[in-house]
Tab-separated table of C-alpha atoms and ligand atoms in Angstrom:
chain	number	residue	atom	x	y	z
A	15	MET	CA	0.000	0.000	0.000
A	16	GLU	CA	1.143	3.491	-0.727
A	17	GLN	CA	1.769	5.849	2.165
A	18	ASN	CA	1.017	9.237	0.655
A	19	HIS	CA	-2.542	8.591	-0.603
A	20	PRO	CA	-4.499	7.449	2.464
A	21	GLU	CA	-7.930	7.673	0.761
A	22	PRO	CA	-8.605	4.467	-1.155
A	23	ARG	CA	-9.229	4.967	-4.862
A	24	VAL	CA	-12.080	3.899	-7.152
A	25	ASN	CA	-11.775	2.928	-10.810
A	26	LEU	CA	-14.665	1.904	-13.056
A	27	HIS	CA	-12.791	1.719	-16.366
A	28	THR	CA	-10.827	-1.545	-16.577
A	29	HIS	CA	-10.246	-3.839	-19.571
A	30	THR	CA	-9.120	-7.483	-19.694
A	31	PHE	CA	-7.309	-9.808	-22.141
A	32	ARG	CA	-10.637	-10.607	-23.806
A	33	CYS	CA	-10.693	-7.342	-25.814
A	34	ARG	CA	-7.546	-8.513	-27.655
A	35	HIS	CA	-5.586	-5.307	-27.109
A	36	ALA	CA	-5.250	-5.553	-23.303
A	37	VAL	CA	-3.468	-8.085	-21.089
A	38	GLY	CA	-4.428	-9.628	-17.746
A	39	THR	CA	-7.335	-11.503	-16.205
A	40	PRO	CA	-9.843	-9.916	-13.814
A	41	ALA	CA	-7.908	-11.510	-10.933
A	42	ASP	CA	-4.664	-9.863	-12.159
A	43	TYR	CA	-6.366	-6.450	-12.075
A	44	CYS	CA	-7.815	-7.121	-8.607
A	45	GLU	CA	-4.359	-7.944	-7.328
A	46	ALA	CA	-3.016	-4.675	-8.781
A	47	ALA	CA	-6.010	-2.786	-7.332
A	48	ARG	CA	-5.089	-3.996	-3.858
A	49	LYS	CA	-1.458	-3.083	-4.383
A	50	TYR	CA	-2.349	0.481	-5.499
A	51	ASN	CA	-4.918	1.098	-2.746
A	52	PHE	CA	-8.170	0.866	-4.732
A	53	ASP	CA	-11.133	-0.414	-2.713
A	54	ILE	CA	-13.673	-0.482	-5.581
A	55	LEU	CA	-12.787	-1.871	-9.009
A	56	GLY	CA	-15.233	-1.957	-11.914
A	57	PHE	CA	-14.582	-3.967	-15.074
A	58	SER	CA	-15.772	-2.341	-18.288
A	59	ASP	CA	-14.297	-4.280	-21.171
A	60	HIS	CA	-15.352	-3.324	-24.717
A	61	ALA	CA	-18.882	-4.681	-25.237
A	62	PRO	CA	-19.433	-7.332	-27.904
A	63	PHE	CA	-22.395	-7.224	-30.298
A	64	PRO	CA	-24.569	-10.143	-31.438
A	65	ASP	CA	-23.369	-9.615	-35.053
A	66	GLU	CA	-19.714	-9.292	-33.899
A	67	ARG	CA	-19.274	-5.823	-35.433
A	68	TYR	CA	-16.016	-4.091	-34.460
A	69	HIS	CA	-14.721	-7.485	-33.324
A	70	GLY	CA	-11.080	-6.438	-33.842
A	71	SER	CA	-11.144	-4.527	-30.554
A	72	ARG	CA	-13.445	-6.699	-28.405
A	73	MET	CA	-14.502	-10.175	-27.259
A	74	PHE	CA	-16.854	-12.381	-29.284
A	75	PHE	CA	-20.464	-12.215	-28.134
A	76	ARG	CA	-20.290	-15.823	-26.930
A	77	GLU	CA	-17.414	-14.866	-24.585
A	78	LEU	CA	-19.604	-12.525	-22.537
A	79	GLU	CA	-20.644	-15.290	-20.174
A	80	GLY	CA	-17.046	-16.302	-19.471
A	81	TYR	CA	-16.135	-12.662	-18.887
A	82	CYS	CA	-18.906	-12.271	-16.290
A	83	ARG	CA	-17.916	-15.575	-14.688
A	84	ASP	CA	-14.241	-14.545	-14.421
A	85	VAL	CA	-15.161	-11.225	-12.796
A	86	ALA	CA	-17.485	-13.037	-10.356
A	87	SER	CA	-14.761	-15.472	-9.344
A	88	ALA	CA	-12.246	-12.632	-8.906
A	89	ARG	CA	-14.836	-10.993	-6.622
A	90	GLU	CA	-14.834	-14.131	-4.471
A	91	GLN	CA	-11.078	-14.377	-4.515
A	92	PHE	CA	-10.642	-10.766	-3.298
A	93	PRO	CA	-13.305	-10.265	-0.611
A	94	ASP	CA	-11.695	-7.042	0.651
A	95	LEU	CA	-12.288	-5.391	-2.744
A	96	ARG	CA	-15.686	-4.384	-4.044
A	97	VAL	CA	-15.806	-5.601	-7.653
A	98	LEU	CA	-18.347	-4.548	-10.287
A	99	THR	CA	-19.131	-6.102	-13.675
A	100	GLY	CA	-19.695	-3.648	-16.504
A	101	LEU	CA	-19.039	-3.016	-20.179
A	102	GLU	CA	-17.938	-0.045	-22.276
A	103	VAL	CA	-20.588	0.331	-24.977
A	104	GLU	CA	-20.835	2.027	-28.362
A	105	TYR	CA	-24.170	3.509	-29.399
A	106	CYS	CA	-25.581	1.510	-32.322
A	107	PRO	CA	-29.046	2.853	-33.193
A	108	ASP	CA	-29.962	-0.234	-35.267
A	109	LEU	CA	-29.836	-2.420	-32.125
A	110	GLY	CA	-32.398	-0.299	-30.301
A	111	GLU	CA	-32.130	1.069	-26.799
A	112	ASN	CA	-33.568	-2.137	-25.325
A	113	TYR	CA	-30.431	-3.991	-26.318
A	114	TYR	CA	-28.550	-2.063	-23.659
A	115	SER	CA	-31.168	-2.036	-20.916
A	116	GLU	CA	-32.786	-5.450	-21.449
A	117	GLU	CA	-30.028	-7.598	-22.946
A	118	LEU	CA	-26.927	-6.237	-21.229
A	119	LEU	CA	-28.185	-4.810	-17.930
A	120	GLY	CA	-31.112	-7.244	-17.813
A	121	LYS	CA	-30.378	-10.714	-19.189
A	122	ALA	CA	-26.574	-10.607	-18.986
A	123	GLY	CA	-26.923	-9.199	-15.455
A	124	LEU	CA	-24.279	-6.482	-15.732
A	125	ASP	CA	-23.998	-3.942	-12.924
A	126	TYR	CA	-23.362	-0.925	-15.147
A	127	LEU	CA	-22.450	0.432	-18.567
A	128	ILE	CA	-20.125	3.224	-19.572
A	129	GLY	CA	-20.596	4.939	-22.929
A	130	ALA	CA	-17.916	5.760	-25.478
A	131	ALA	CA	-17.702	6.707	-29.129
A	132	HIS	CA	-14.794	4.819	-30.703
A	133	PHE	CA	-16.365	4.433	-34.153
A	134	VAL	CA	-18.659	6.596	-36.246
A	135	THR	CA	-20.590	5.835	-39.402
A	136	MET	CA	-19.953	8.397	-42.121
A	137	PRO	CA	-22.644	9.567	-44.566
A	138	ASP	CA	-21.219	7.194	-47.250
A	139	GLY	CA	-21.573	4.247	-44.832
A	140	SER	CA	-17.883	3.888	-44.076
A	141	ILE	CA	-16.751	3.440	-40.474
A	142	HIS	CA	-14.243	5.807	-38.952
A	143	PRO	CA	-12.239	5.091	-35.738
A	144	PHE	CA	-11.153	7.874	-33.367
A	145	TYR	CA	-7.737	6.604	-32.470
A	146	SER	CA	-6.071	8.017	-35.527
A	147	GLN	CA	-3.581	10.743	-34.685
A	148	GLN	CA	-3.893	12.554	-38.005
A	149	PRO	CA	-5.920	15.760	-38.273
A	150	GLU	CA	-9.413	14.833	-39.477
A	151	SER	CA	-11.859	16.593	-41.802
A	152	PRO	CA	-14.712	18.712	-40.392
A	153	GLU	CA	-17.133	15.927	-41.519
A	154	VAL	CA	-15.398	13.353	-39.322
A	155	ILE	CA	-15.326	15.743	-36.355
A	156	ARG	CA	-19.038	16.456	-36.841
A	157	ALA	CA	-19.736	12.720	-36.923
A	158	PHE	CA	-17.934	12.264	-33.604
A	159	LEU	CA	-19.785	15.154	-31.996
A	160	ARG	CA	-23.090	13.668	-33.206
A	161	GLN	CA	-22.220	10.136	-32.073
A	162	THR	CA	-21.103	11.371	-28.637
A	163	LEU	CA	-24.344	13.317	-28.192
A	164	ARG	CA	-26.481	10.307	-29.163
A	165	THR	CA	-24.543	8.112	-26.739
A	166	LEU	CA	-25.369	10.514	-23.908
A	167	GLU	CA	-28.982	10.979	-24.953
A	168	HIS	CA	-29.977	7.361	-25.513
A	169	LEU	CA	-27.917	4.947	-23.443
A	170	PRO	CA	-28.401	3.847	-19.803
A	171	ILE	CA	-24.822	4.718	-18.884
A	172	VAL	CA	-23.303	5.820	-15.574
A	173	MET	CA	-20.551	7.870	-17.220
A	174	LEU	CA	-19.193	8.908	-20.593
A	175	ALA	CA	-15.655	7.669	-21.295
A	176	HIS	CA	-13.172	10.090	-22.879
A	177	PRO	CA	-15.777	12.612	-24.154
A	178	ASP	CA	-12.858	14.517	-25.707
A	179	GLY	CA	-11.158	11.392	-27.133
A	180	PHE	CA	-11.466	12.501	-30.734
A	181	ALA	CA	-9.454	15.618	-29.799
A	182	SER	CA	-6.535	13.334	-30.683
A	183	THR	CA	-7.380	14.219	-34.299
A	184	VAL	CA	-8.081	17.920	-33.700
A	185	PRO	CA	-5.184	20.340	-34.020
A	186	ARG	CA	-6.917	23.488	-32.771
A	187	MET	CA	-10.218	24.841	-31.473
A	188	THR	CA	-12.818	26.205	-33.919
A	189	PRO	CA	-16.163	27.915	-33.201
A	190	ASP	CA	-18.001	24.798	-34.480
A	191	LEU	CA	-16.019	22.503	-32.237
A	192	ARG	CA	-16.565	24.731	-29.221
A	193	ALA	CA	-20.322	24.732	-29.901
A	194	GLY	CA	-20.274	20.936	-30.270
A	195	PHE	CA	-18.366	20.495	-27.009
A	196	ARG	CA	-20.863	22.777	-25.257
A	197	ASP	CA	-23.771	20.650	-26.555
A	198	ILE	CA	-22.172	17.441	-25.270
A	199	ILE	CA	-21.470	18.973	-21.867
A	200	ALA	CA	-24.985	20.437	-21.588
A	201	VAL	CA	-26.632	17.050	-22.202
A	202	ALA	CA	-24.287	15.380	-19.712
A	203	VAL	CA	-25.103	17.982	-17.052
A	204	ASN	CA	-28.805	17.722	-17.806
A	205	ARG	CA	-28.890	13.944	-17.503
A	206	GLY	CA	-26.542	13.923	-14.501
A	207	ILE	CA	-23.949	11.855	-16.370
A	208	PRO	CA	-20.344	12.485	-15.275
A	209	LEU	CA	-17.649	12.960	-17.918
A	210	GLU	CA	-14.472	10.932	-17.690
A	211	ILE	CA	-10.977	12.390	-17.481
A	212	ASN	CA	-9.144	9.518	-19.141
A	213	ALA	CA	-5.642	8.492	-18.104
A	214	ASN	CA	-5.145	6.393	-21.246
A	215	GLY	CA	-5.153	9.581	-23.336
A	216	MET	CA	-2.294	10.899	-21.223
A	217	ARG	CA	-0.448	7.614	-21.719
A	218	ARG	CA	-0.608	8.215	-25.471
A	219	GLY	CA	1.828	11.076	-24.989
A	220	THR	CA	1.938	14.679	-26.102
A	221	PHE	CA	2.242	16.481	-29.406
A	222	SER	CA	2.885	20.074	-30.288
A	223	VAL	CA	0.597	22.554	-32.082
A	224	ASP	CA	1.538	26.218	-32.560
A	225	GLY	CA	4.397	25.715	-30.104
A	226	ILE	CA	2.053	24.399	-27.385
A	227	GLU	CA	2.631	20.906	-26.051
A	228	ARG	CA	-0.536	18.994	-25.191
A	229	TYR	CA	-1.957	15.539	-24.611
A	230	ARG	CA	-3.970	13.888	-27.374
A	231	TYR	CA	-6.669	13.886	-24.697
A	232	PRO	CA	-7.770	14.973	-22.117
A	233	TRP	CA	-7.751	18.346	-23.888
A	234	GLU	CA	-7.882	21.284	-21.468
A	235	PRO	CA	-10.149	23.556	-23.573
A	236	PHE	CA	-12.861	20.876	-23.258
A	237	TRP	CA	-12.499	20.721	-19.458
A	238	GLU	CA	-12.583	24.476	-19.181
A	239	LEU	CA	-16.006	24.438	-20.857
A	240	ALA	CA	-17.090	21.506	-18.657
A	241	ALA	CA	-16.174	23.462	-15.526
A	242	GLU	CA	-18.080	26.541	-16.744
A	243	ALA	CA	-21.193	24.401	-17.261
A	244	GLY	CA	-21.016	22.719	-13.835
A	245	ALA	CA	-20.190	19.202	-15.048
A	246	THR	CA	-19.021	16.443	-12.695
A	247	VAL	CA	-16.126	14.145	-13.560
A	248	VAL	CA	-14.927	10.601	-13.045
A	249	ILE	CA	-11.225	9.760	-13.162
A	250	GLY	CA	-10.797	6.703	-15.393
A	251	SER	CA	-7.652	4.570	-15.522
A	252	ASP	CA	-8.869	2.927	-18.762
A	253	ALA	CA	-6.433	0.173	-17.773
A	254	HIS	CA	-5.271	-2.185	-20.523
A	255	GLN	CA	-2.513	-3.638	-18.271
A	256	PRO	CA	-2.778	-4.172	-14.498
A	257	GLU	CA	-0.186	-1.473	-13.719
A	258	HIS	CA	-2.182	1.056	-15.792
A	259	LEU	CA	-4.614	1.287	-12.866
A	260	ILE	CA	-2.359	3.781	-11.139
A	261	LEU	CA	-0.480	5.432	-14.039
A	262	GLN	CA	-1.483	9.094	-14.524
A	263	TYR	CA	-4.370	8.663	-12.054
A	264	LYS	CA	-3.069	11.493	-9.903
A	265	GLU	CA	-2.359	13.653	-12.934
A	266	CYS	CA	-6.030	13.306	-13.930
A	267	GLU	CA	-7.115	14.258	-10.400
A	268	ASP	CA	-4.835	17.288	-10.582
A	269	LEU	CA	-6.422	18.351	-13.868
A	270	ALA	CA	-9.914	18.115	-12.325
A	271	ARG	CA	-8.859	20.114	-9.274
A	272	ARG	CA	-7.175	22.764	-11.393
A	273	PHE	CA	-10.518	23.432	-13.106
A	274	GLY	CA	-12.583	23.009	-9.916
A	275	LEU	CA	-14.393	19.963	-11.363
A	276	PRO	CA	-16.004	17.742	-8.680
A	277	ILE	CA	-14.659	14.162	-8.806
A	278	VAL	CA	-17.514	11.693	-8.274
A	279	ASN	CA	-15.920	8.237	-8.730
A	280	ARG	CA	-17.080	7.044	-5.327
A	281	VAL	CA	-20.588	8.471	-5.640
A	282	VAL	CA	-21.053	6.687	-8.957
A	283	ALA	CA	-19.675	3.388	-7.632
A	284	GLU	CA	-21.787	3.511	-4.453
A	285	THR	CA	-24.888	4.253	-6.525
A	286	ILE	CA	-24.237	1.166	-8.640
A	287	LEU	CA	-23.493	-0.931	-5.541
A	288	ALA	CA	-26.760	0.217	-3.974
A	289	GLY	CA	-28.496	-1.373	-6.964
A	290	LYS	CA	-30.015	1.850	-8.247
A	291	LYS	CA	-31.132	1.916	-11.862
A	292	PRO	CA	-29.203	4.200	-14.221
A	293	THR	CA	-32.333	6.368	-14.442
A	294	ASP	CA	-32.186	6.955	-10.672
A	295	TYR	CA	-28.570	7.715	-10.927
A	296	GLY	CA	-28.702	11.294	-12.215
A	297	ALA	CA	-31.120	12.165	-9.434
A	298	ALA	CA	-28.909	10.549	-6.780
A	299	LEU	CA	-25.998	12.623	-7.986
A	300	SER	CA	-27.812	15.942	-8.122
A	301	GLU	CA	-29.336	15.455	-4.651
A	302	LEU	CA	-25.924	15.139	-3.045
A	303	PRO	CA	-24.650	18.107	-1.108
A	304	GLU	CA	-21.699	19.679	-2.848
A	305	LYS	CA	-19.156	18.563	-0.223
A	306	GLU	CA	-20.026	14.885	-0.645
A	307	ARG	CA	-19.360	15.005	-4.329
A	308	VAL	CA	-15.613	15.187	-3.881
A	309	PRO	CA	-14.046	12.032	-2.412
B	409	ZN	ZN1	-9.447	-0.531	-25.328
B	410	ZN	ZN1	-11.883	1.894	-22.456
């Protein structure tokens, strides 16, 4: 255990080997969680789809059961940790909203979902991923803004992962982008959905535009707007290796504090643990006195 961070930490954004671009079993991450002084660990591997779309970055649909079973057995193996089973979902309108609430949260019995936009469908039907590091056209940026908004509007999610992730492809702010960011933040605030400050973006390193060095994401101009609008934030390790749990976690907390953004990791986790439905969740968050919002 670390000496200089007496408050235990909470992380709800953890991947496993099943997504094919991460390493480690749920038990490996639980062991690391204990080592780094986390007391609540939520697994949110990339969600599979019945038609296996986007399979390159996720488990097969038939592996979902094994994933849930592995997390459940890690929970038994580490009784001093509180362990949650979730998934990181993409918004796919053709599946219908019931897919998320009835299939994943219902039948599959998951505790929670986090939303993210990793892929967008362009007007010509082609699919575009966000993790490119090349500057993208205004059409692609618009598609990401739209997809991120829909994710917030339609899905039963407890938080939005890397809302500024596609800033990895954005060299500089434009009036359109600022307006799009404001729309995303306004819907998040309205629905009581916290926005994630994502440590994985920091781990992707910095680049330089107009002589200014910055991370791919989190991108500070986004968080400045989030603070202005009264958003709440969750710090997300977005761990793809067990030791990622702790890397840049404090740097993300520092970013939140610099902008005066309330960190609500524990509030979100406790709400899930209390068995509240995602629809109750926004209300639970907004009813909290300000001082309880910061762990
Ligand atoms: Zn991933
Ligand atoms: Zn993730």
